Amino acid sequence: MRARFAGVALVATTLLASGCGLESSFALPFEVAPGSIRPVPELAGVEVAVGSKDFTENQVLGYLAEVALVAAGAEVRDMTNIQGSNSARQALITGDVDLSWDYTGTGWISYLGNTEPIPDERGQYEAVRDADLARNGLRWLDYSEVNNTYAFAVTEEFARTHGLRTTSDMAALITREPDKGVFCLETEFVSRNDGFPGVAAAYGFDPGAVEVKTFGTGTIYSATSTGLCNFGEVFTTDGRILALNLVALEDDKKFFPQYNAAIVLREEFHRAHPQVAEVMAPIVGKLDNETVLALNAEVDVDGRDPAIVARDWLVREGFVTLPTS
């Protein structure tokens, strides 16, 4: 079975003309056969357009869905790599995409307009799930443990030397020894209330007593690993944490919003094809931060294609198999 891409260029052209910014991706360069995912008669020939945002993790998650649904017998259109959260969301709402992965914090704050995040991960998921269905007719499928939120990272050696495991440990250290408070942060994060000033207030340290160096997001990881700063602002599932031997400190006071990943469908599509959720549920249940961090590293550090990374993980886990020649 192979994913279908007839008509994708026309759809993409139409969306680009309307200002949505959606661009189609390439066809999956391989076929897969069933594993624990068996052909589902109700999905045979059903066209499913799978979208993703334009960053590594969301692309990998999108390809996990594509490969799984191909094994189940669906006719998949690859609409991954949509530029920007708002464009990806709009493509789902308008029906140009049938399935995509999104994040609970993004849904709660950016899409639904709330200003106060819910600290509990499951509580945040349930609030977004219920509100988005009621207000927008969008169905969030099962909760996953993948939580791509903010954290401060340090090198493994620095963590061992100073006994650091949590952000409270960090705050205690820089209060005792202000010279250790050297931070690498994005420019915007420095001044946002939900960024560094808010963290300092929540954890009780003086942001004016530490040294802040500003970098682009990608540079922060290498700058932290090489000692240009002691603490770097990172995303908890970024593969460079693993590759550069960094340690993400636990946000033990739950200051940062929770960004658990989940599959989102339009409710009418979900009602018409409930088997999609059934196919994806075991995969969602297998995913956690450690797994996704390693998959992200295969792309960002090892240079592998996200579609191949997704397929190979599904093969290793027994969800799909490679066709025999």
PDB file of C-alpha atoms in Angstrom:
ATOM      1  CA  MET A   1       0.000   0.000   0.000  1.00  0.00           C
ATOM      2  CA  ARG A   2       1.232   3.504  -0.756  1.00  0.00           C
ATOM      3  CA  ALA A   3       0.061   6.953   0.201  1.00  0.00           C
ATOM      4  CA  ARG A   4      -1.772   8.821  -2.559  1.00  0.00           C
ATOM      5  CA  PHE A   5      -0.974  12.387  -3.522  1.00  0.00           C
ATOM      6  CA  ALA A   6      -3.205  13.072  -6.542  1.00  0.00           C
ATOM      7  CA  GLY A   7      -4.562  16.593  -6.370  1.00  0.00           C
ATOM      8  CA  VAL A   8      -2.256  17.772  -3.605  1.00  0.00           C
ATOM      9  CA  ALA A   9      -0.631  20.427  -5.803  1.00  0.00           C
ATOM     10  CA  LEU A  10      -4.044  21.847  -6.669  1.00  0.00           C
ATOM     11  CA  VAL A  11      -5.079  21.980  -3.026  1.00  0.00           C
ATOM     12  CA  ALA A  12      -1.805  23.613  -2.035  1.00  0.00           C
ATOM     13  CA  THR A  13      -2.042  26.158  -4.842  1.00  0.00           C
ATOM     14  CA  THR A  14      -5.568  27.080  -3.809  1.00  0.00           C
ATOM     15  CA  LEU A  15      -4.568  27.522  -0.186  1.00  0.00           C
ATOM     16  CA  LEU A  16      -1.494  29.543  -1.047  1.00  0.00           C
ATOM     17  CA  ALA A  17      -3.603  31.838  -3.157  1.00  0.00           C
ATOM     18  CA  SER A  18      -5.996  32.359  -0.273  1.00  0.00           C
ATOM     19  CA  GLY A  19      -3.120  33.259   2.050  1.00  0.00           C
ATOM     20  CA  CYS A  20      -3.233  30.140   4.201  1.00  0.00           C
ATOM     21  CA  GLY A  21       0.416  29.332   3.458  1.00  0.00           C
ATOM     22  CA  LEU A  22      -0.158  25.582   3.078  1.00  0.00           C
ATOM     23  CA  GLU A  23       2.309  23.674   0.939  1.00  0.00           C
ATOM     24  CA  SER A  24       2.202  19.983   0.115  1.00  0.00           C
ATOM     25  CA  SER A  25       5.109  17.704   0.923  1.00  0.00           C
ATOM     26  CA  PHE A  26       6.592  14.825  -1.071  1.00  0.00           C
ATOM     27  CA  ALA A  27       5.143  11.350  -1.423  1.00  0.00           C
ATOM     28  CA  LEU A  28       6.227   8.728   1.062  1.00  0.00           C
ATOM     29  CA  PRO A  29       9.166   7.010  -0.640  1.00  0.00           C
ATOM     30  CA  PHE A  30       8.221   3.537   0.594  1.00  0.00           C
ATOM     31  CA  GLU A  31       5.433   1.051   1.140  1.00  0.00           C
ATOM     32  CA  VAL A  32       4.488  -0.633   4.400  1.00  0.00           C
ATOM     33  CA  ALA A  33       2.579  -3.773   5.288  1.00  0.00           C
ATOM     34  CA  PRO A  34       0.410  -4.559   8.312  1.00  0.00           C
ATOM     35  CA  GLY A  35       1.882  -5.526  11.663  1.00  0.00           C
ATOM     36  CA  SER A  36      -0.215  -5.252  14.808  1.00  0.00           C
ATOM     37  CA  ILE A  37      -2.119  -2.645  12.790  1.00  0.00           C
ATOM     38  CA  ARG A  38      -4.318  -4.783  10.556  1.00  0.00           C
ATOM     39  CA  PRO A  39      -6.287  -3.704   7.478  1.00  0.00           C
ATOM     40  CA  VAL A  40      -9.533  -2.063   8.584  1.00  0.00           C
ATOM     41  CA  PRO A  41     -12.366  -2.749   6.098  1.00  0.00           C
ATOM     42  CA  GLU A  42     -14.149   0.488   6.999  1.00  0.00           C
ATOM     43  CA  LEU A  43     -11.012   2.504   6.090  1.00  0.00           C
ATOM     44  CA  ALA A  44     -10.307   0.789   2.763  1.00  0.00           C
ATOM     45  CA  GLY A  45     -10.091   3.529   0.153  1.00  0.00           C
ATOM     46  CA  VAL A  46     -10.994   6.306   2.598  1.00  0.00           C
ATOM     47  CA  GLU A  47      -9.016   9.447   1.796  1.00  0.00           C
ATOM     48  CA  VAL A  48      -7.327  10.991   4.832  1.00  0.00           C
ATOM     49  CA  ALA A  49      -5.329  14.214   4.485  1.00  0.00           C
ATOM     50  CA  VAL A  50      -2.704  14.326   7.224  1.00  0.00           C
ATOM     51  CA  GLY A  51      -1.164  17.676   8.104  1.00  0.00           C
ATOM     52  CA  SER A  52       1.619  18.840  10.380  1.00  0.00           C
ATOM     53  CA  LYS A  53       3.358  22.046  11.362  1.00  0.00           C
ATOM     54  CA  ASP A  54       6.782  22.894   9.995  1.00  0.00           C
ATOM     55  CA  PHE A  55       9.069  21.686  12.782  1.00  0.00           C
ATOM     56  CA  THR A  56      10.697  18.322  13.331  1.00  0.00           C
ATOM     57  CA  GLU A  57       8.596  16.852  16.113  1.00  0.00           C
ATOM     58  CA  ASN A  58       5.259  17.684  14.516  1.00  0.00           C
ATOM     59  CA  GLN A  59       6.450  16.317  11.187  1.00  0.00           C
ATOM     60  CA  VAL A  60       7.511  13.033  12.802  1.00  0.00           C
ATOM     61  CA  LEU A  61       4.153  12.764  14.560  1.00  0.00           C
ATOM     62  CA  GLY A  62       2.366  13.475  11.280  1.00  0.00           C
ATOM     63  CA  TYR A  63       4.287  10.712   9.530  1.00  0.00           C
ATOM     64  CA  LEU A  64       3.500   8.274  12.343  1.00  0.00           C
ATOM     65  CA  ALA A  65      -0.167   8.842  11.550  1.00  0.00           C
ATOM     66  CA  GLU A  66       0.376   8.575   7.787  1.00  0.00           C
ATOM     67  CA  VAL A  67       2.278   5.294   7.927  1.00  0.00           C
ATOM     68  CA  ALA A  68      -0.174   3.764  10.417  1.00  0.00           C
ATOM     69  CA  LEU A  69      -3.204   4.712   8.342  1.00  0.00           C
ATOM     70  CA  VAL A  70      -1.622   3.408   5.135  1.00  0.00           C
ATOM     71  CA  ALA A  71      -1.098   0.056   6.904  1.00  0.00           C
ATOM     72  CA  ALA A  72      -4.757   0.135   7.927  1.00  0.00           C
ATOM     73  CA  GLY A  73      -5.813   0.559   4.292  1.00  0.00           C
ATOM     74  CA  ALA A  74      -6.594   4.276   4.060  1.00  0.00           C
ATOM     75  CA  GLU A  75      -5.612   6.422   1.076  1.00  0.00           C
ATOM     76  CA  VAL A  76      -3.375   9.053   2.677  1.00  0.00           C
ATOM     77  CA  ARG A  77      -2.567  12.504   1.319  1.00  0.00           C
ATOM     78  CA  ASP A  78       0.599  14.000   2.762  1.00  0.00           C
ATOM     79  CA  MET A  79      -0.010  17.619   3.786  1.00  0.00           C
ATOM     80  CA  THR A  80       2.779  17.881   6.348  1.00  0.00           C
ATOM     81  CA  ASN A  81       5.082  20.872   6.852  1.00  0.00           C
ATOM     82  CA  ILE A  82       2.425  23.608   7.035  1.00  0.00           C
ATOM     83  CA  GLN A  83       4.030  26.902   7.982  1.00  0.00           C
ATOM     84  CA  GLY A  84       2.756  28.201  11.301  1.00  0.00           C
ATOM     85  CA  SER A  85       0.280  27.003  13.907  1.00  0.00           C
ATOM     86  CA  ASN A  86      -2.525  29.248  12.695  1.00  0.00           C
ATOM     87  CA  SER A  87      -2.250  27.987   9.115  1.00  0.00           C
ATOM     88  CA  ALA A  88      -2.213  24.374  10.296  1.00  0.00           C
ATOM     89  CA  ARG A  89      -5.251  25.003  12.448  1.00  0.00           C
ATOM     90  CA  GLN A  90      -7.114  26.733   9.626  1.00  0.00           C
ATOM     91  CA  ALA A  91      -6.390  23.854   7.243  1.00  0.00           C
ATOM     92  CA  LEU A  92      -8.009  21.477   9.727  1.00  0.00           C
ATOM     93  CA  ILE A  93     -11.050  23.693  10.279  1.00  0.00           C
ATOM     94  CA  THR A  94     -11.691  24.191   6.560  1.00  0.00           C
ATOM     95  CA  GLY A  95     -11.314  20.507   5.728  1.00  0.00           C
ATOM     96  CA  ASP A  96      -8.143  20.763   3.654  1.00  0.00           C
ATOM     97  CA  VAL A  97      -6.590  18.554   6.330  1.00  0.00           C
ATOM     98  CA  ASP A  98      -8.468  15.794   8.155  1.00  0.00           C
ATOM     99  CA  LEU A  99      -5.971  14.945  10.896  1.00  0.00           C
ATOM    100  CA  SER A 100      -3.116  16.769  12.588  1.00  0.00           C
ATOM    101  CA  TRP A 101      -1.288  16.806  15.901  1.00  0.00           C
ATOM    102  CA  ASP A 102      -1.476  19.839  18.127  1.00  0.00           C
ATOM    103  CA  TYR A 103      -0.513  20.865  21.656  1.00  0.00           C
ATOM    104  CA  THR A 104      -2.763  21.515  24.617  1.00  0.00           C
ATOM    105  CA  GLY A 105      -1.094  24.761  25.680  1.00  0.00           C
ATOM    106  CA  THR A 106      -1.317  26.107  22.137  1.00  0.00           C
ATOM    107  CA  GLY A 107      -4.975  25.160  21.964  1.00  0.00           C
ATOM    108  CA  TRP A 108      -5.854  26.665  25.332  1.00  0.00           C
ATOM    109  CA  ILE A 109      -3.965  29.952  24.956  1.00  0.00           C
ATOM    110  CA  SER A 110      -3.496  30.653  21.239  1.00  0.00           C
ATOM    111  CA  TYR A 111      -6.682  29.191  19.772  1.00  0.00           C
ATOM    112  CA  LEU A 112      -9.205  29.460  22.602  1.00  0.00           C
ATOM    113  CA  GLY A 113      -7.913  32.769  23.960  1.00  0.00           C
ATOM    114  CA  ASN A 114      -7.385  31.847  27.595  1.00  0.00           C
ATOM    115  CA  THR A 115      -4.699  33.672  29.569  1.00  0.00           C
ATOM    116  CA  GLU A 116      -4.234  31.345  32.549  1.00  0.00           C
ATOM    117  CA  PRO A 117      -2.848  27.869  31.820  1.00  0.00           C
ATOM    118  CA  ILE A 118      -3.937  24.870  33.870  1.00  0.00           C
ATOM    119  CA  PRO A 119      -0.910  23.423  35.720  1.00  0.00           C
ATOM    120  CA  ASP A 120      -1.986  19.766  35.660  1.00  0.00           C
ATOM    121  CA  GLU A 121      -1.194  18.051  32.358  1.00  0.00           C
ATOM    122  CA  ARG A 122      -4.334  15.929  32.210  1.00  0.00           C
ATOM    123  CA  GLY A 123      -6.436  18.776  33.519  1.00  0.00           C
ATOM    124  CA  GLN A 124      -5.144  21.030  30.747  1.00  0.00           C
ATOM    125  CA  TYR A 125      -5.801  18.343  28.148  1.00  0.00           C
ATOM    126  CA  GLU A 126      -9.361  17.761  29.354  1.00  0.00           C
ATOM    127  CA  ALA A 127     -10.124  21.482  29.408  1.00  0.00           C
ATOM    128  CA  VAL A 128      -8.916  21.949  25.819  1.00  0.00           C
ATOM    129  CA  ARG A 129     -10.639  18.768  24.650  1.00  0.00           C
ATOM    130  CA  ASP A 130     -14.008  19.809  26.038  1.00  0.00           C
ATOM    131  CA  ALA A 131     -13.852  23.495  25.066  1.00  0.00           C
ATOM    132  CA  ASP A 132     -12.623  22.973  21.492  1.00  0.00           C
ATOM    133  CA  LEU A 133     -15.289  20.378  20.805  1.00  0.00           C
ATOM    134  CA  ALA A 134     -18.059  22.580  22.204  1.00  0.00           C
ATOM    135  CA  ARG A 135     -16.938  25.806  20.530  1.00  0.00           C
ATOM    136  CA  ASN A 136     -15.326  24.675  17.289  1.00  0.00           C
ATOM    137  CA  GLY A 137     -16.417  21.103  16.595  1.00  0.00           C
ATOM    138  CA  LEU A 138     -12.857  19.795  16.875  1.00  0.00           C
ATOM    139  CA  ARG A 139     -12.203  16.437  18.485  1.00  0.00           C
ATOM    140  CA  TRP A 140      -8.992  15.954  20.469  1.00  0.00           C
ATOM    141  CA  LEU A 141      -8.195  12.258  20.639  1.00  0.00           C
ATOM    142  CA  ASP A 142      -6.442  10.468  23.502  1.00  0.00           C
ATOM    143  CA  TYR A 143      -4.139  12.214  25.963  1.00  0.00           C
ATOM    144  CA  SER A 144      -0.445  11.502  25.397  1.00  0.00           C
ATOM    145  CA  GLU A 145       2.498  11.819  27.757  1.00  0.00           C
ATOM    146  CA  VAL A 146       4.481  13.807  25.162  1.00  0.00           C
ATOM    147  CA  ASN A 147       4.839  17.271  26.696  1.00  0.00           C
ATOM    148  CA  ASN A 148       6.912  19.708  24.627  1.00  0.00           C
ATOM    149  CA  THR A 149       7.047  22.550  27.120  1.00  0.00           C
ATOM    150  CA  TYR A 150       9.736  25.001  28.247  1.00  0.00           C
ATOM    151  CA  ALA A 151      12.513  24.171  30.679  1.00  0.00           C
ATOM    152  CA  PHE A 152      15.987  25.278  31.686  1.00  0.00           C
ATOM    153  CA  ALA A 153      18.769  22.910  30.699  1.00  0.00           C
ATOM    154  CA  VAL A 154      22.264  22.455  32.098  1.00  0.00           C
ATOM    155  CA  THR A 155      25.120  20.148  31.220  1.00  0.00           C
ATOM    156  CA  GLU A 156      25.172  16.775  32.943  1.00  0.00           C
ATOM    157  CA  GLU A 157      28.430  17.743  34.673  1.00  0.00           C
ATOM    158  CA  PHE A 158      27.002  21.022  35.974  1.00  0.00           C
ATOM    159  CA  ALA A 159      23.907  19.207  37.252  1.00  0.00           C
ATOM    160  CA  ARG A 160      26.013  16.615  39.084  1.00  0.00           C
ATOM    161  CA  THR A 161      28.415  19.167  40.551  1.00  0.00           C
ATOM    162  CA  HIS A 162      25.655  21.349  41.979  1.00  0.00           C
ATOM    163  CA  GLY A 163      23.008  18.727  42.719  1.00  0.00           C
ATOM    164  CA  LEU A 164      20.473  20.145  40.276  1.00  0.00           C
ATOM    165  CA  ARG A 165      17.277  18.308  39.371  1.00  0.00           C
ATOM    166  CA  THR A 166      14.538  20.929  39.525  1.00  0.00           C
ATOM    167  CA  THR A 167      14.057  24.613  38.781  1.00  0.00           C
ATOM    168  CA  SER A 168      13.766  25.154  42.544  1.00  0.00           C
ATOM    169  CA  ASP A 169      17.289  23.715  42.843  1.00  0.00           C
ATOM    170  CA  MET A 170      18.411  26.220  40.209  1.00  0.00           C
ATOM    171  CA  ALA A 171      16.809  29.124  42.062  1.00  0.00           C
ATOM    172  CA  ALA A 172      18.459  28.075  45.325  1.00  0.00           C
ATOM    173  CA  LEU A 173      21.875  27.856  43.661  1.00  0.00           C
ATOM    174  CA  ILE A 174      21.777  31.266  42.016  1.00  0.00           C
ATOM    175  CA  THR A 175      20.460  32.830  45.230  1.00  0.00           C
ATOM    176  CA  ARG A 176      23.432  31.394  47.134  1.00  0.00           C
ATOM    177  CA  GLU A 177      25.934  31.976  44.349  1.00  0.00           C
ATOM    178  CA  PRO A 178      24.743  34.741  42.012  1.00  0.00           C
ATOM    179  CA  ASP A 179      27.819  34.354  39.800  1.00  0.00           C
ATOM    180  CA  LYS A 180      26.447  30.955  38.723  1.00  0.00           C
ATOM    181  CA  GLY A 181      23.354  32.644  37.294  1.00  0.00           C
ATOM    182  CA  VAL A 182      24.407  32.921  33.654  1.00  0.00           C
ATOM    183  CA  PHE A 183      21.462  32.335  31.309  1.00  0.00           C
ATOM    184  CA  CYS A 184      21.114  31.881  27.541  1.00  0.00           C
ATOM    185  CA  LEU A 185      17.632  33.034  26.520  1.00  0.00           C
ATOM    186  CA  GLU A 186      15.695  34.032  23.425  1.00  0.00           C
ATOM    187  CA  THR A 187      15.217  37.785  23.117  1.00  0.00           C
ATOM    188  CA  GLU A 188      11.440  37.594  23.499  1.00  0.00           C
ATOM    189  CA  PHE A 189      11.660  35.233  26.483  1.00  0.00           C
ATOM    190  CA  VAL A 190      13.747  37.766  28.407  1.00  0.00           C
ATOM    191  CA  SER A 191      10.898  40.238  28.809  1.00  0.00           C
ATOM    192  CA  ARG A 192       7.678  38.222  28.533  1.00  0.00           C
ATOM    193  CA  ASN A 193       5.637  37.829  31.711  1.00  0.00           C
ATOM    194  CA  ASP A 194       5.204  34.158  30.881  1.00  0.00           C
ATOM    195  CA  GLY A 195       8.959  33.974  30.301  1.00  0.00           C
ATOM    196  CA  PHE A 196      11.951  34.874  32.444  1.00  0.00           C
ATOM    197  CA  PRO A 197      10.364  37.567  34.664  1.00  0.00           C
ATOM    198  CA  GLY A 198       7.495  35.216  35.465  1.00  0.00           C
ATOM    199  CA  VAL A 199       9.844  32.329  36.237  1.00  0.00           C
ATOM    200  CA  ALA A 200      11.867  34.546  38.576  1.00  0.00           C
ATOM    201  CA  ALA A 201       8.732  35.668  40.425  1.00  0.00           C
ATOM    202  CA  ALA A 202       7.389  32.119  40.722  1.00  0.00           C
ATOM    203  CA  TYR A 203      10.669  30.684  41.983  1.00  0.00           C
ATOM    204  CA  GLY A 204      11.721  33.639  44.105  1.00  0.00           C
ATOM    205  CA  PHE A 205      14.977  34.840  42.610  1.00  0.00           C
ATOM    206  CA  ASP A 206      16.028  38.275  41.398  1.00  0.00           C
ATOM    207  CA  PRO A 207      16.248  38.373  37.574  1.00  0.00           C
ATOM    208  CA  GLY A 208      18.296  41.558  37.820  1.00  0.00           C
ATOM    209  CA  ALA A 209      21.022  39.798  39.796  1.00  0.00           C
ATOM    210  CA  VAL A 210      21.890  37.304  37.041  1.00  0.00           C
ATOM    211  CA  GLU A 211      23.640  37.592  33.678  1.00  0.00           C
ATOM    212  CA  VAL A 212      21.504  37.094  30.578  1.00  0.00           C
ATOM    213  CA  LYS A 213      22.867  36.401  27.112  1.00  0.00           C
ATOM    214  CA  THR A 214      20.424  36.414  24.206  1.00  0.00           C
ATOM    215  CA  PHE A 215      20.615  33.930  21.350  1.00  0.00           C
ATOM    216  CA  GLY A 216      18.433  32.367  18.676  1.00  0.00           C
ATOM    217  CA  THR A 217      16.624  29.205  19.731  1.00  0.00           C
ATOM    218  CA  GLY A 218      18.988  26.788  17.993  1.00  0.00           C
ATOM    219  CA  THR A 219      22.144  28.451  19.293  1.00  0.00           C
ATOM    220  CA  ILE A 220      21.062  28.185  22.927  1.00  0.00           C
ATOM    221  CA  TYR A 221      21.611  24.417  22.994  1.00  0.00           C
ATOM    222  CA  SER A 222      25.207  24.568  21.763  1.00  0.00           C
ATOM    223  CA  ALA A 223      25.972  27.638  23.874  1.00  0.00           C
ATOM    224  CA  THR A 224      24.799  25.817  26.989  1.00  0.00           C
ATOM    225  CA  SER A 225      26.706  22.641  26.135  1.00  0.00           C
ATOM    226  CA  THR A 226      29.969  24.530  25.593  1.00  0.00           C
ATOM    227  CA  GLY A 227      29.730  26.557  28.791  1.00  0.00           C
ATOM    228  CA  LEU A 228      28.903  29.976  27.378  1.00  0.00           C
ATOM    229  CA  CYS A 229      26.092  29.938  29.909  1.00  0.00           C
ATOM    230  CA  ASN A 230      25.106  27.689  32.789  1.00  0.00           C
ATOM    231  CA  PHE A 231      21.365  27.628  32.098  1.00  0.00           C
ATOM    232  CA  GLY A 232      19.685  27.557  28.707  1.00  0.00           C
ATOM    233  CA  GLU A 233      16.031  27.986  27.767  1.00  0.00           C
ATOM    234  CA  VAL A 234      14.995  24.822  25.893  1.00  0.00           C
ATOM    235  CA  PHE A 235      12.038  22.752  24.763  1.00  0.00           C
ATOM    236  CA  THR A 236      11.758  19.494  26.675  1.00  0.00           C
ATOM    237  CA  THR A 237      11.503  17.141  23.669  1.00  0.00           C
ATOM    238  CA  ASP A 238      14.208  18.741  21.522  1.00  0.00           C
ATOM    239  CA  GLY A 239      16.638  16.084  20.309  1.00  0.00           C
ATOM    240  CA  ARG A 240      19.637  18.312  20.937  1.00  0.00           C
ATOM    241  CA  ILE A 241      19.156  17.803  24.667  1.00  0.00           C
ATOM    242  CA  LEU A 242      20.061  14.158  24.141  1.00  0.00           C
ATOM    243  CA  ALA A 243      22.775  14.754  21.561  1.00  0.00           C
ATOM    244  CA  LEU A 244      24.606  17.413  23.602  1.00  0.00           C
ATOM    245  CA  ASN A 245      24.324  15.617  26.958  1.00  0.00           C
ATOM    246  CA  LEU A 246      22.124  18.262  28.526  1.00  0.00           C
ATOM    247  CA  VAL A 247      19.700  17.813  31.406  1.00  0.00           C
ATOM    248  CA  ALA A 248      16.326  19.558  31.406  1.00  0.00           C
ATOM    249  CA  LEU A 249      15.439  20.702  34.926  1.00  0.00           C
ATOM    250  CA  GLU A 250      11.969  19.816  36.143  1.00  0.00           C
ATOM    251  CA  ASP A 251       9.536  22.741  36.355  1.00  0.00           C
ATOM    252  CA  ASP A 252       8.471  21.575  39.814  1.00  0.00           C
ATOM    253  CA  LYS A 253       6.180  24.556  40.444  1.00  0.00           C
ATOM    254  CA  LYS A 254       4.454  24.032  37.068  1.00  0.00           C
ATOM    255  CA  PHE A 255       5.020  27.620  35.965  1.00  0.00           C
ATOM    256  CA  PHE A 256       5.166  26.929  32.240  1.00  0.00           C
ATOM    257  CA  PRO A 257       2.022  25.942  30.329  1.00  0.00           C
ATOM    258  CA  GLN A 258       1.634  22.261  29.508  1.00  0.00           C
ATOM    259  CA  TYR A 259       2.045  21.372  25.837  1.00  0.00           C
ATOM    260  CA  ASN A 260       0.942  17.751  25.592  1.00  0.00           C
ATOM    261  CA  ALA A 261       0.616  16.518  22.024  1.00  0.00           C
ATOM    262  CA  ALA A 262      -2.659  15.047  20.780  1.00  0.00           C
ATOM    263  CA  ILE A 263      -4.320  14.185  17.490  1.00  0.00           C
ATOM    264  CA  VAL A 264      -7.086  16.573  16.448  1.00  0.00           C
ATOM    265  CA  LEU A 265      -9.880  15.833  13.957  1.00  0.00           C
ATOM    266  CA  ARG A 266     -13.045  17.590  12.914  1.00  0.00           C
ATOM    267  CA  GLU A 267     -15.961  16.042  14.771  1.00  0.00           C
ATOM    268  CA  GLU A 268     -17.854  15.145  11.588  1.00  0.00           C
ATOM    269  CA  PHE A 269     -14.789  13.327  10.242  1.00  0.00           C
ATOM    270  CA  HIS A 270     -14.382  11.501  13.544  1.00  0.00           C
ATOM    271  CA  ARG A 271     -18.026  10.401  13.510  1.00  0.00           C
ATOM    272  CA  ALA A 272     -17.762   9.229   9.918  1.00  0.00           C
ATOM    273  CA  HIS A 273     -14.504   7.337  10.508  1.00  0.00           C
ATOM    274  CA  PRO A 274     -14.141   6.382  14.196  1.00  0.00           C
ATOM    275  CA  GLN A 275     -11.693   3.660  13.148  1.00  0.00           C
ATOM    276  CA  VAL A 276      -8.996   6.329  12.705  1.00  0.00           C
ATOM    277  CA  ALA A 277      -8.953   6.913  16.460  1.00  0.00           C
ATOM    278  CA  GLU A 278      -8.873   3.148  17.069  1.00  0.00           C
ATOM    279  CA  VAL A 279      -5.861   2.697  14.782  1.00  0.00           C
ATOM    280  CA  MET A 280      -3.953   5.545  16.414  1.00  0.00           C
ATOM    281  CA  ALA A 281      -4.747   4.807  20.081  1.00  0.00           C
ATOM    282  CA  PRO A 282      -2.019   2.153  20.659  1.00  0.00           C
ATOM    283  CA  ILE A 283       0.588   4.411  19.039  1.00  0.00           C
ATOM    284  CA  VAL A 284      -0.397   7.395  21.195  1.00  0.00           C
ATOM    285  CA  GLY A 285      -0.174   5.137  24.246  1.00  0.00           C
ATOM    286  CA  LYS A 286       3.433   4.196  23.403  1.00  0.00           C
ATOM    287  CA  LEU A 287       4.707   7.748  23.050  1.00  0.00           C
ATOM    288  CA  ASP A 288       6.402   9.700  25.830  1.00  0.00           C
ATOM    289  CA  ASN A 289       9.030  12.428  26.071  1.00  0.00           C
ATOM    290  CA  GLU A 290      11.965  10.023  26.064  1.00  0.00           C
ATOM    291  CA  THR A 291      10.735   8.308  22.898  1.00  0.00           C
ATOM    292  CA  VAL A 292       9.954  11.502  21.010  1.00  0.00           C
ATOM    293  CA  LEU A 293      13.195  13.155  22.117  1.00  0.00           C
ATOM    294  CA  ALA A 294      15.117  10.227  20.587  1.00  0.00           C
ATOM    295  CA  LEU A 295      13.080  10.383  17.356  1.00  0.00           C
ATOM    296  CA  ASN A 296      13.666  14.129  17.099  1.00  0.00           C
ATOM    297  CA  ALA A 297      17.394  13.571  17.562  1.00  0.00           C
ATOM    298  CA  GLU A 298      17.448  11.115  14.659  1.00  0.00           C
ATOM    299  CA  VAL A 299      16.228  13.949  12.427  1.00  0.00           C
ATOM    300  CA  ASP A 300      17.942  17.027  13.865  1.00  0.00           C
ATOM    301  CA  VAL A 301      21.244  15.445  14.875  1.00  0.00           C
ATOM    302  CA  ASP A 302      21.652  12.418  12.603  1.00  0.00           C
ATOM    303  CA  GLY A 303      20.091  14.075   9.557  1.00  0.00           C
ATOM    304  CA  ARG A 304      17.564  11.328   8.829  1.00  0.00           C
ATOM    305  CA  ASP A 305      14.302  11.968   6.996  1.00  0.00           C
ATOM    306  CA  PRO A 306      11.354  12.349   9.407  1.00  0.00           C
ATOM    307  CA  ALA A 307       9.172  10.004   7.331  1.00  0.00           C
ATOM    308  CA  ILE A 308      11.800   7.247   7.519  1.00  0.00           C
ATOM    309  CA  VAL A 309      12.309   7.860  11.234  1.00  0.00           C
ATOM    310  CA  ALA A 310       8.579   7.480  11.837  1.00  0.00           C
ATOM    311  CA  ARG A 311       8.325   4.341   9.724  1.00  0.00           C
ATOM    312  CA  ASP A 312      11.322   2.675  11.354  1.00  0.00           C
ATOM    313  CA  TRP A 313       9.965   3.296  14.854  1.00  0.00           C
ATOM    314  CA  LEU A 314       6.604   1.787  13.879  1.00  0.00           C
ATOM    315  CA  VAL A 315       8.459  -1.234  12.490  1.00  0.00           C
ATOM    316  CA  ARG A 316      10.561  -1.628  15.646  1.00  0.00           C
ATOM    317  CA  GLU A 317       7.435  -1.475  17.785  1.00  0.00           C
ATOM    318  CA  GLY A 318       5.667  -4.019  15.582  1.00  0.00           C
ATOM    319  CA  PHE A 319       2.860  -1.745  14.429  1.00  0.00           C
ATOM    320  CA  VAL A 320       3.776  -2.173  10.755  1.00  0.00           C
ATOM    321  CA  THR A 321       6.125  -4.359   8.749  1.00  0.00           C
ATOM    322  CA  LEU A 322       8.200  -3.891   5.617  1.00  0.00           C
ATOM    323  CA  PRO A 323       6.794  -5.595   2.504  1.00  0.00           C
ATOM    324  CA  THR A 324       8.589  -8.692   1.375  1.00  0.00           C
ATOM    325  CA  SER A 325      10.197  -8.363  -2.022  1.00  0.00           C
TER     326      SER A 325
END
